[in-house]
C-alpha cells in the first residue's frame, strides 16, 4: 500500500479482521439502503448513527476503498480479460457450488451488473434496469433461487476451450452447466442459447442434461406451419422428432410461443395450455428472482473500476445465497418462522465487525465517546466498574462543580473517571446500559 509523502494516522497495513469489518460496513449500508448517501453524511455526528464511526474512521474507510486490489499487476495474465479478479472469483464460485445440492430443475439466464465506467466487455441491454453493465450468466435453482454457478461474459472465447463447430451460445451453456453434469437435470433457459444441435449434444455423455427453452421463429429447423398462429386462441401444435418436442402455442390472437424440449413430454394440456408451457413458466424465473433479491439490498456504490464492481456483485450474491441457506436450514429443522432480509444482514454485519470492535475497544488512545459506543454495540455493561475504581477511599472536590461550592465526593465517572457529586450523576435503566 502506497502511503504517499505525508503519512497520516490512518495510514497503516491492514489485516483480515479489518477487511471483514470493512465488508461489514458495506453490508450495513446495504441493509439501510444508504448507497446514494455521501460518506460525509454517514460518518456525521448529527445523523444519530454512530455505527460507522465506531467501526472505523471515514478516512480509513476511504483509504481501504481506494487501495482495494485483487491481484498482483506484475504477474497479471494479459491474455485473460478477467485476470484482475479471476483468482478470488474462482474461489468464491467454488464455495457457492459446494454449499448447495441443486434440485432436478435449474434455470440459466443472464444478469447485468450495472456499470458505466470503461471496460472492454461492458454491454448494453435495453431490457435490463441498469441498461449498461457487465453481463454474467447465472445457473440458479428455481425452487429457492439459489445461485449455483456463474460465468462472466467476456466477448472472446479461448480457442483452447472451444469444441469443434461449437457456437458462442453453446460454449457458454456448456461452461455454465458444469456442476450438474450427468445429473439428468432439466435446464430452463431463454432463446439466446437455443439451438437443435445444443439440445441433442447435451443429452449425450458426459453431459446428460435435458433442456427446455423458447426458440425464435427465424431458426431454420422450425417448420413453416409452426411459424403461423393457430386459428383459435389457446390452440397448440406439437411436433416430435429425434427425441425432441416442439410446441407452437397461441396464447392470444396473432401471437405464438415456440418452446422446444428434450425432456420427456406429452401432448397433454391443462386449461388449454400444454404441460411443457406450464413447466417452462414454473421454472423460468429462478435467475430473475435472484437478480431482484440482489437489487433489493445491494452494496454497490459508484465506482469507475470494473473489478471493484464485480467484487460488489460477489458480496450481493454471497448475502442472498447465505440467506437462502439459512432459510433451508430453518425449514429442515422444522422452524416455520420466516426471517427477513434485514434481519439476516444485521446478523451478518455483527458477525463481521465484532472481532474488530473488540480489538479497537482496547486501544488506549481511543476517545471515550467511541469506546462507549463500541461497548453499546457489543452489548457490554459500561456503567459499572470495579469497586475500588467506583469510589475513592477519601472524599475529594467534584470535578464539575465550581471551586467556591467546594462539594466533596468519593464517586468517579465510569467513563472518564472524573470525580462527580450527586448533582452531576445520571441514572439509567439497566436495559439501556447494555445488560444482557
Tab-separated table of C-alpha atoms in Angstrom, residues 2-397:
chain	number	residue	atom	x	y	z
A	2	UNK	CA	1.498	3.312	-1.100
A	3	UNK	CA	1.456	5.716	1.834
A	4	UNK	CA	2.417	8.903	-0.009
A	5	UNK	CA	4.716	11.667	1.150
A	6	UNK	CA	2.807	12.637	4.304
A	7	UNK	CA	1.859	9.669	6.476
A	8	UNK	CA	-1.381	10.088	8.447
A	9	UNK	CA	-2.608	8.191	11.500
A	10	UNK	CA	-4.904	6.083	9.307
A	11	UNK	CA	-2.003	5.032	7.056
A	12	UNK	CA	-1.044	1.554	8.238
A	13	UNK	CA	-1.187	-2.017	6.977
A	14	UNK	CA	-4.459	-3.867	7.183
A	15	UNK	CA	-5.313	-7.437	8.209
A	16	UNK	CA	-8.129	-9.952	7.891
A	17	UNK	CA	-10.142	-8.602	10.833
A	18	UNK	CA	-10.183	-5.080	9.430
A	19	UNK	CA	-11.145	-6.262	5.932
A	20	UNK	CA	-14.033	-8.209	7.472
A	21	UNK	CA	-15.102	-5.048	9.284
A	22	UNK	CA	-14.854	-3.114	6.010
A	23	UNK	CA	-17.168	-5.632	4.339
A	24	UNK	CA	-19.461	-5.405	7.363
A	25	UNK	CA	-19.801	-1.654	6.790
A	26	UNK	CA	-20.744	-2.304	3.158
A	27	UNK	CA	-23.444	-4.743	4.262
A	28	UNK	CA	-24.660	-2.270	6.885
A	29	UNK	CA	-25.017	0.365	4.166
A	30	UNK	CA	-26.991	-2.083	2.019
A	31	UNK	CA	-29.238	-3.069	4.941
A	32	UNK	CA	-30.281	0.564	5.411
A	33	UNK	CA	-30.203	1.267	1.656
A	34	UNK	CA	-27.805	4.176	2.103
A	35	UNK	CA	-25.782	3.616	-1.081
A	36	UNK	CA	-26.697	7.013	-2.502
A	37	UNK	CA	-25.625	8.942	0.597
A	38	UNK	CA	-22.323	10.748	0.832
A	39	UNK	CA	-19.810	9.245	3.257
A	40	UNK	CA	-19.601	12.640	4.989
A	41	UNK	CA	-23.260	12.243	5.934
A	42	UNK	CA	-22.852	8.617	7.024
A	43	UNK	CA	-19.948	9.461	9.349
A	44	UNK	CA	-21.528	12.707	10.567
A	45	UNK	CA	-22.081	13.302	14.288
A	46	UNK	CA	-25.548	14.718	13.646
A	47	UNK	CA	-27.299	11.783	11.954
A	48	UNK	CA	-27.724	9.764	15.145
A	49	UNK	CA	-25.956	6.672	13.724
A	50	UNK	CA	-22.569	6.127	15.368
A	51	UNK	CA	-22.053	2.630	13.948
A	52	UNK	CA	-19.749	3.781	11.143
A	53	UNK	CA	-17.576	5.932	13.417
A	54	UNK	CA	-17.304	3.107	15.960
A	55	UNK	CA	-16.124	0.528	13.424
A	56	UNK	CA	-13.545	2.744	11.693
A	57	UNK	CA	-12.925	6.346	10.735
A	58	UNK	CA	-14.174	7.721	7.445
A	59	UNK	CA	-10.614	8.443	6.287
A	60	UNK	CA	-9.620	4.818	6.927
A	61	UNK	CA	-12.699	3.538	5.075
A	62	UNK	CA	-11.967	5.709	2.050
A	63	UNK	CA	-8.311	4.660	2.068
A	64	UNK	CA	-9.232	0.966	2.053
A	65	UNK	CA	-11.726	1.554	-0.759
A	66	UNK	CA	-9.135	3.310	-2.913
A	67	UNK	CA	-6.395	0.735	-2.232
A	68	UNK	CA	-8.544	-2.377	-2.645
A	69	UNK	CA	-6.981	-4.691	-5.268
A	70	UNK	CA	-7.460	-8.390	-6.049
A	71	UNK	CA	-4.272	-9.424	-7.866
A	72	UNK	CA	-0.649	-8.544	-8.470
A	73	UNK	CA	-0.339	-6.344	-11.541
A	74	UNK	CA	3.215	-7.544	-12.178
A	75	UNK	CA	2.115	-11.176	-12.607
A	76	UNK	CA	-1.225	-10.493	-14.304
A	77	UNK	CA	-2.175	-12.635	-17.307
A	78	UNK	CA	-2.662	-10.087	-20.087
A	79	UNK	CA	-4.421	-12.632	-22.315
A	80	UNK	CA	-7.211	-13.053	-19.754
A	81	UNK	CA	-9.572	-10.064	-19.629
A	82	UNK	CA	-10.900	-11.190	-16.265
A	83	UNK	CA	-7.454	-11.621	-14.728
A	84	UNK	CA	-7.654	-8.646	-12.265
A	85	UNK	CA	-10.208	-10.559	-10.173
A	86	UNK	CA	-10.029	-14.102	-11.557
A	87	UNK	CA	-8.366	-15.728	-8.516
A	88	UNK	CA	-10.846	-14.553	-5.885
A	89	UNK	CA	-13.752	-15.085	-8.301
A	90	UNK	CA	-12.966	-18.788	-8.780
A	91	UNK	CA	-12.650	-19.355	-5.022
A	92	UNK	CA	-15.986	-17.650	-4.468
A	93	UNK	CA	-17.831	-19.637	-7.173
A	94	UNK	CA	-16.348	-22.895	-5.867
A	95	UNK	CA	-17.771	-22.166	-2.420
A	96	UNK	CA	-21.196	-21.330	-3.875
A	97	UNK	CA	-21.292	-24.645	-5.756
A	98	UNK	CA	-20.077	-26.818	-2.863
A	99	UNK	CA	-22.556	-25.464	-0.289
A	100	UNK	CA	-25.760	-26.440	-2.089
A	101	UNK	CA	-27.298	-29.548	-3.657
A	102	UNK	CA	-29.481	-28.432	-6.591
A	103	UNK	CA	-32.888	-29.930	-7.325
A	104	UNK	CA	-33.933	-31.620	-10.541
A	105	UNK	CA	-34.784	-28.317	-12.268
A	106	UNK	CA	-32.356	-25.452	-12.908
A	107	UNK	CA	-32.582	-22.066	-14.611
A	108	UNK	CA	-29.895	-20.487	-16.783
A	109	UNK	CA	-30.209	-16.802	-17.608
A	110	UNK	CA	-28.228	-13.559	-17.732
A	111	UNK	CA	-27.646	-10.943	-15.013
A	112	UNK	CA	-26.348	-7.433	-15.665
A	113	UNK	CA	-24.107	-5.785	-13.059
A	114	UNK	CA	-24.752	-2.087	-13.557
A	115	UNK	CA	-21.547	-0.279	-14.550
A	116	UNK	CA	-20.879	2.795	-16.735
A	117	UNK	CA	-17.092	3.015	-16.481
A	118	UNK	CA	-14.518	1.907	-19.039
A	119	UNK	CA	-14.409	-1.823	-19.702
A	120	UNK	CA	-13.725	-3.845	-22.860
A	121	UNK	CA	-16.597	-6.256	-22.242
A	122	UNK	CA	-19.197	-3.782	-20.965
A	123	UNK	CA	-22.575	-4.328	-22.646
A	124	UNK	CA	-25.829	-2.504	-23.308
A	125	UNK	CA	-29.047	-4.458	-22.696
A	126	UNK	CA	-32.182	-2.428	-23.217
A	127	UNK	CA	-34.467	-4.772	-21.280
A	128	UNK	CA	-32.397	-4.577	-18.057
A	129	UNK	CA	-32.988	-1.868	-15.402
A	130	UNK	CA	-29.325	-0.797	-15.389
A	131	UNK	CA	-29.014	-0.741	-19.233
A	132	UNK	CA	-25.174	-0.634	-19.187
A	133	UNK	CA	-23.060	-3.097	-17.262
A	134	UNK	CA	-21.135	-6.349	-17.018
A	135	UNK	CA	-23.014	-9.394	-18.248
A	136	UNK	CA	-22.803	-12.676	-16.344
A	137	UNK	CA	-24.594	-15.980	-16.881
A	138	UNK	CA	-26.083	-17.491	-13.724
A	139	UNK	CA	-27.291	-21.027	-13.033
A	140	UNK	CA	-29.989	-20.986	-10.346
A	141	UNK	CA	-32.294	-23.416	-8.610
A	142	UNK	CA	-35.841	-22.121	-9.349
A	143	UNK	CA	-37.182	-23.696	-6.146
A	144	UNK	CA	-35.127	-21.459	-3.842
A	145	UNK	CA	-33.424	-19.101	-6.388
A	146	UNK	CA	-30.012	-20.147	-5.019
A	147	UNK	CA	-27.128	-19.286	-7.360
A	148	UNK	CA	-25.184	-22.473	-8.120
A	149	UNK	CA	-22.704	-21.250	-10.708
A	150	UNK	CA	-21.956	-18.032	-12.565
A	151	UNK	CA	-19.772	-17.241	-15.557
A	152	UNK	CA	-18.758	-13.772	-16.835
A	153	UNK	CA	-19.345	-12.844	-20.476
A	154	UNK	CA	-16.013	-11.601	-21.823
A	155	UNK	CA	-16.849	-11.465	-25.512
A	156	UNK	CA	-13.871	-13.517	-26.675
A	157	UNK	CA	-13.676	-17.315	-26.366
A	158	UNK	CA	-10.304	-19.038	-25.849
A	159	UNK	CA	-9.743	-21.352	-28.812
A	160	UNK	CA	-8.330	-23.993	-26.495
A	161	UNK	CA	-11.659	-24.224	-24.603
A	162	UNK	CA	-13.880	-24.255	-27.673
A	163	UNK	CA	-15.093	-27.542	-29.148
A	164	UNK	CA	-15.199	-28.247	-32.868
A	165	UNK	CA	-18.049	-26.430	-34.648
A	166	UNK	CA	-19.252	-25.022	-31.330
A	167	UNK	CA	-21.188	-21.773	-31.384
A	168	UNK	CA	-20.825	-18.954	-28.839
A	169	UNK	CA	-24.151	-19.746	-27.164
A	170	UNK	CA	-23.338	-23.452	-26.962
A	171	UNK	CA	-19.977	-22.679	-25.338
A	172	UNK	CA	-21.487	-20.590	-22.530
A	173	UNK	CA	-24.245	-23.121	-21.909
A	174	UNK	CA	-21.729	-25.950	-21.658
A	175	UNK	CA	-19.490	-23.987	-19.290
A	176	UNK	CA	-22.313	-22.774	-17.033
A	177	UNK	CA	-23.797	-26.249	-16.508
A	178	UNK	CA	-20.570	-27.987	-15.434
A	179	UNK	CA	-21.732	-28.503	-11.781
A	180	UNK	CA	-24.800	-30.512	-12.876
A	181	UNK	CA	-23.260	-32.811	-15.483
A	182	UNK	CA	-24.686	-36.376	-15.518
A	183	UNK	CA	-27.452	-35.484	-13.042
A	184	UNK	CA	-30.205	-35.717	-15.683
A	185	UNK	CA	-31.402	-32.315	-14.539
A	186	UNK	CA	-33.800	-30.242	-16.620
A	187	UNK	CA	-32.384	-26.823	-17.518
A	188	UNK	CA	-34.707	-23.963	-18.472
A	189	UNK	CA	-33.192	-21.093	-20.472
A	190	UNK	CA	-34.199	-18.418	-22.971
A	191	UNK	CA	-33.924	-18.310	-26.749
A	192	UNK	CA	-30.362	-16.843	-26.700
A	193	UNK	CA	-28.995	-20.336	-26.010
A	194	UNK	CA	-31.465	-22.306	-28.119
A	195	UNK	CA	-30.291	-24.499	-30.981
A	196	UNK	CA	-31.202	-28.021	-32.020
A	197	UNK	CA	-27.535	-29.211	-32.034
A	198	UNK	CA	-27.204	-27.993	-28.429
A	199	UNK	CA	-30.249	-29.976	-27.250
A	200	UNK	CA	-29.003	-33.116	-28.958
A	201	UNK	CA	-25.446	-32.752	-27.661
A	202	UNK	CA	-26.462	-32.143	-24.044
A	203	UNK	CA	-28.451	-35.393	-23.907
A	204	UNK	CA	-25.324	-37.442	-24.595
A	205	UNK	CA	-22.403	-38.306	-22.343
A	206	UNK	CA	-20.670	-36.743	-20.456
A	207	UNK	CA	-23.386	-34.084	-20.101
A	208	UNK	CA	-26.645	-35.941	-19.503
A	209	UNK	CA	-28.872	-32.850	-19.347
A	210	UNK	CA	-32.386	-32.086	-20.503
A	211	UNK	CA	-33.236	-28.649	-21.876
A	212	UNK	CA	-36.483	-26.723	-22.165
A	213	UNK	CA	-36.384	-23.273	-23.706
A	214	UNK	CA	-38.070	-20.910	-26.091
A	215	UNK	CA	-36.930	-20.627	-29.680
A	216	UNK	CA	-37.033	-17.825	-32.242
A	217	UNK	CA	-39.118	-18.148	-35.377
A	218	UNK	CA	-36.141	-17.435	-37.648
A	219	UNK	CA	-34.430	-20.741	-36.852
A	220	UNK	CA	-34.081	-22.865	-39.954
A	221	UNK	CA	-35.126	-26.027	-38.084
A	222	UNK	CA	-38.636	-24.647	-37.391
A	223	UNK	CA	-41.302	-25.902	-39.848
A	224	UNK	CA	-43.152	-23.181	-41.745
A	225	UNK	CA	-46.591	-24.180	-40.393
A	226	UNK	CA	-45.324	-23.695	-36.813
A	227	UNK	CA	-44.441	-20.052	-37.510
A	228	UNK	CA	-48.094	-19.112	-38.054
A	229	UNK	CA	-50.507	-18.623	-35.169
A	230	UNK	CA	-53.431	-21.021	-34.798
A	231	UNK	CA	-56.920	-20.241	-35.943
A	232	UNK	CA	-58.246	-20.206	-32.372
A	233	UNK	CA	-56.840	-18.786	-29.127
A	234	UNK	CA	-55.231	-21.287	-26.698
A	235	UNK	CA	-54.569	-23.732	-29.522
A	236	UNK	CA	-51.305	-25.701	-29.765
A	237	UNK	CA	-49.361	-27.644	-32.387
A	238	UNK	CA	-46.954	-30.453	-31.469
A	239	UNK	CA	-44.037	-31.948	-33.368
A	240	UNK	CA	-41.852	-34.890	-32.240
A	241	UNK	CA	-38.535	-35.751	-33.880
A	242	UNK	CA	-35.254	-37.292	-32.641
A	243	UNK	CA	-36.491	-37.366	-29.019
A	244	UNK	CA	-37.225	-33.627	-29.222
A	245	UNK	CA	-40.590	-31.966	-28.942
A	246	UNK	CA	-41.556	-28.629	-30.491
A	247	UNK	CA	-44.705	-26.790	-29.397
A	248	UNK	CA	-46.324	-23.817	-31.117
A	249	UNK	CA	-48.796	-22.257	-28.679
A	250	UNK	CA	-51.218	-19.401	-29.437
A	251	UNK	CA	-51.894	-17.536	-26.141
A	252	UNK	CA	-53.809	-14.735	-27.877
A	253	UNK	CA	-54.736	-13.632	-31.363
A	254	UNK	CA	-51.836	-13.211	-33.850
A	255	UNK	CA	-49.218	-14.276	-31.313
A	256	UNK	CA	-47.315	-17.559	-30.965
A	257	UNK	CA	-44.900	-19.000	-28.412
A	258	UNK	CA	-42.404	-21.601	-29.599
A	259	UNK	CA	-40.977	-23.952	-26.964
A	260	UNK	CA	-38.595	-26.807	-27.659
A	261	UNK	CA	-37.702	-29.504	-25.156
A	262	UNK	CA	-35.508	-32.590	-24.922
A	263	UNK	CA	-37.319	-33.715	-21.764
A	264	UNK	CA	-39.932	-36.448	-21.987
A	265	UNK	CA	-43.165	-34.511	-22.520
A	266	UNK	CA	-46.614	-35.426	-23.731
A	267	UNK	CA	-49.179	-33.563	-25.761
A	268	UNK	CA	-51.383	-33.198	-22.690
A	269	UNK	CA	-52.874	-29.789	-21.911
A	270	UNK	CA	-54.193	-28.147	-18.768
A	271	UNK	CA	-56.863	-25.459	-19.179
A	272	UNK	CA	-55.785	-25.080	-22.791
A	273	UNK	CA	-52.062	-24.781	-22.043
A	274	UNK	CA	-49.627	-27.587	-22.949
A	275	UNK	CA	-47.790	-29.117	-19.989
A	276	UNK	CA	-44.422	-28.141	-21.427
A	277	UNK	CA	-45.530	-24.481	-21.397
A	278	UNK	CA	-46.616	-24.804	-17.762
A	279	UNK	CA	-43.286	-26.388	-16.802
A	280	UNK	CA	-41.385	-23.621	-18.596
A	281	UNK	CA	-43.382	-20.862	-16.852
A	282	UNK	CA	-42.825	-22.534	-13.487
A	283	UNK	CA	-39.040	-22.696	-13.758
A	284	UNK	CA	-38.055	-19.753	-15.993
A	285	UNK	CA	-37.935	-17.135	-13.208
A	286	UNK	CA	-35.207	-18.578	-10.973
A	287	UNK	CA	-32.461	-16.221	-12.148
A	288	UNK	CA	-34.721	-13.171	-12.446
A	289	UNK	CA	-35.913	-13.662	-8.858
A	290	UNK	CA	-32.318	-13.937	-7.645
A	291	UNK	CA	-31.381	-10.759	-9.527
A	292	UNK	CA	-34.280	-8.935	-7.868
A	293	UNK	CA	-33.133	-10.108	-4.425
A	294	UNK	CA	-29.628	-8.773	-5.128
A	295	UNK	CA	-31.001	-5.384	-6.209
A	296	UNK	CA	-33.283	-5.056	-3.154
A	297	UNK	CA	-30.277	-4.825	-0.772
A	298	UNK	CA	-27.101	-4.102	-2.713
A	299	UNK	CA	-23.686	-2.966	-1.518
A	300	UNK	CA	-22.919	-1.413	-4.892
A	301	UNK	CA	-21.502	2.106	-4.776
A	302	UNK	CA	-20.415	4.381	-7.597
A	303	UNK	CA	-17.042	3.335	-8.974
A	304	UNK	CA	-15.013	3.619	-12.182
A	305	UNK	CA	-13.113	0.348	-11.610
A	306	UNK	CA	-14.866	-2.705	-13.020
A	307	UNK	CA	-13.047	-5.236	-10.748
A	308	UNK	CA	-14.453	-3.390	-7.746
A	309	UNK	CA	-17.933	-3.545	-9.319
A	310	UNK	CA	-17.537	-7.305	-9.738
A	311	UNK	CA	-16.469	-7.519	-6.090
A	312	UNK	CA	-19.639	-5.672	-5.051
A	313	UNK	CA	-21.630	-8.160	-7.130
A	314	UNK	CA	-19.920	-11.047	-5.348
A	315	UNK	CA	-20.897	-9.575	-1.973
A	316	UNK	CA	-24.524	-9.266	-3.115
A	317	UNK	CA	-24.534	-12.867	-4.350
A	318	UNK	CA	-22.956	-14.087	-1.101
A	319	UNK	CA	-25.551	-12.295	1.045
A	320	UNK	CA	-28.521	-13.677	-0.903
A	321	UNK	CA	-27.082	-17.207	-1.012
A	322	UNK	CA	-26.386	-17.101	2.730
A	323	UNK	CA	-29.969	-16.038	3.414
A	324	UNK	CA	-31.315	-18.884	1.252
A	325	UNK	CA	-29.105	-21.423	3.035
A	326	UNK	CA	-30.294	-20.125	6.412
A	327	UNK	CA	-33.929	-20.464	5.371
A	328	UNK	CA	-33.318	-24.012	4.126
A	329	UNK	CA	-31.690	-24.876	7.450
A	330	UNK	CA	-34.654	-23.482	9.392
A	331	UNK	CA	-37.087	-25.458	7.239
A	332	UNK	CA	-35.109	-28.675	7.731
A	333	UNK	CA	-35.162	-28.090	11.496
A	334	UNK	CA	-38.937	-27.655	11.458
A	335	UNK	CA	-38.898	-23.914	12.139
A	336	UNK	CA	-41.818	-22.287	10.332
A	337	UNK	CA	-40.966	-18.696	11.266
A	338	UNK	CA	-39.515	-16.789	8.312
A	339	UNK	CA	-36.576	-14.411	8.619
A	340	UNK	CA	-36.393	-11.111	6.765
A	341	UNK	CA	-33.542	-9.903	4.588
A	342	UNK	CA	-32.853	-7.028	7.010
A	343	UNK	CA	-32.536	-9.413	9.967
A	344	UNK	CA	-30.145	-11.666	8.036
A	345	UNK	CA	-27.967	-8.713	7.077
A	346	UNK	CA	-27.899	-7.481	10.682
A	347	UNK	CA	-26.642	-10.880	11.862
A	348	UNK	CA	-24.066	-10.941	9.089
A	349	UNK	CA	-22.851	-7.433	9.917
A	350	UNK	CA	-22.350	-8.223	13.604
A	351	UNK	CA	-20.514	-11.442	12.744
A	352	UNK	CA	-18.089	-9.499	10.555
A	353	UNK	CA	-17.444	-6.423	12.719
A	354	UNK	CA	-17.405	-7.902	16.236
A	355	UNK	CA	-13.739	-9.094	16.288
A	356	UNK	CA	-12.557	-5.711	15.012
A	357	UNK	CA	-14.704	-3.824	17.522
A	358	UNK	CA	-13.393	-5.913	20.417
A	359	UNK	CA	-9.813	-5.169	19.388
A	360	UNK	CA	-10.473	-1.483	18.798
A	361	UNK	CA	-12.146	-1.030	22.207
A	362	UNK	CA	-8.841	-1.940	23.883
A	363	UNK	CA	-6.855	0.808	22.148
A	364	UNK	CA	-5.565	3.204	24.842
A	365	UNK	CA	-5.832	6.299	22.630
A	366	UNK	CA	-9.472	5.717	21.628
A	367	UNK	CA	-11.849	8.528	22.549
A	368	UNK	CA	-14.222	7.814	25.427
A	369	UNK	CA	-17.298	8.546	23.312
A	370	UNK	CA	-16.251	5.954	20.708
A	371	UNK	CA	-15.358	3.434	23.415
A	372	UNK	CA	-18.800	3.851	24.953
A	373	UNK	CA	-20.424	3.484	21.524
A	374	UNK	CA	-18.459	0.288	20.822
A	375	UNK	CA	-19.449	-1.173	24.177
A	376	UNK	CA	-23.072	-0.350	23.425
A	377	UNK	CA	-22.878	-2.126	20.046
A	378	UNK	CA	-21.233	-5.130	21.696
A	379	UNK	CA	-23.929	-5.084	24.395
A	380	UNK	CA	-21.420	-4.629	27.200
A	381	UNK	CA	-22.002	-3.021	30.594
A	382	UNK	CA	-20.229	0.338	30.525
A	383	UNK	CA	-21.796	1.793	33.640
A	384	UNK	CA	-20.360	-0.434	36.395
A	385	UNK	CA	-16.639	-0.607	37.223
A	386	UNK	CA	-14.740	-2.452	39.906
A	387	UNK	CA	-15.465	-1.367	43.488
A	388	UNK	CA	-12.003	0.039	44.038
A	389	UNK	CA	-12.487	2.320	40.974
A	390	UNK	CA	-16.080	3.372	41.712
A	391	UNK	CA	-15.238	5.182	44.942
A	392	UNK	CA	-12.123	6.728	46.392
A	393	UNK	CA	-11.012	5.998	49.974
A	394	UNK	CA	-11.173	9.724	50.798
A	395	UNK	CA	-13.559	12.476	49.766
A	396	UNK	CA	-12.364	14.998	47.182
A	397	UNK	CA	-13.823	18.033	45.406
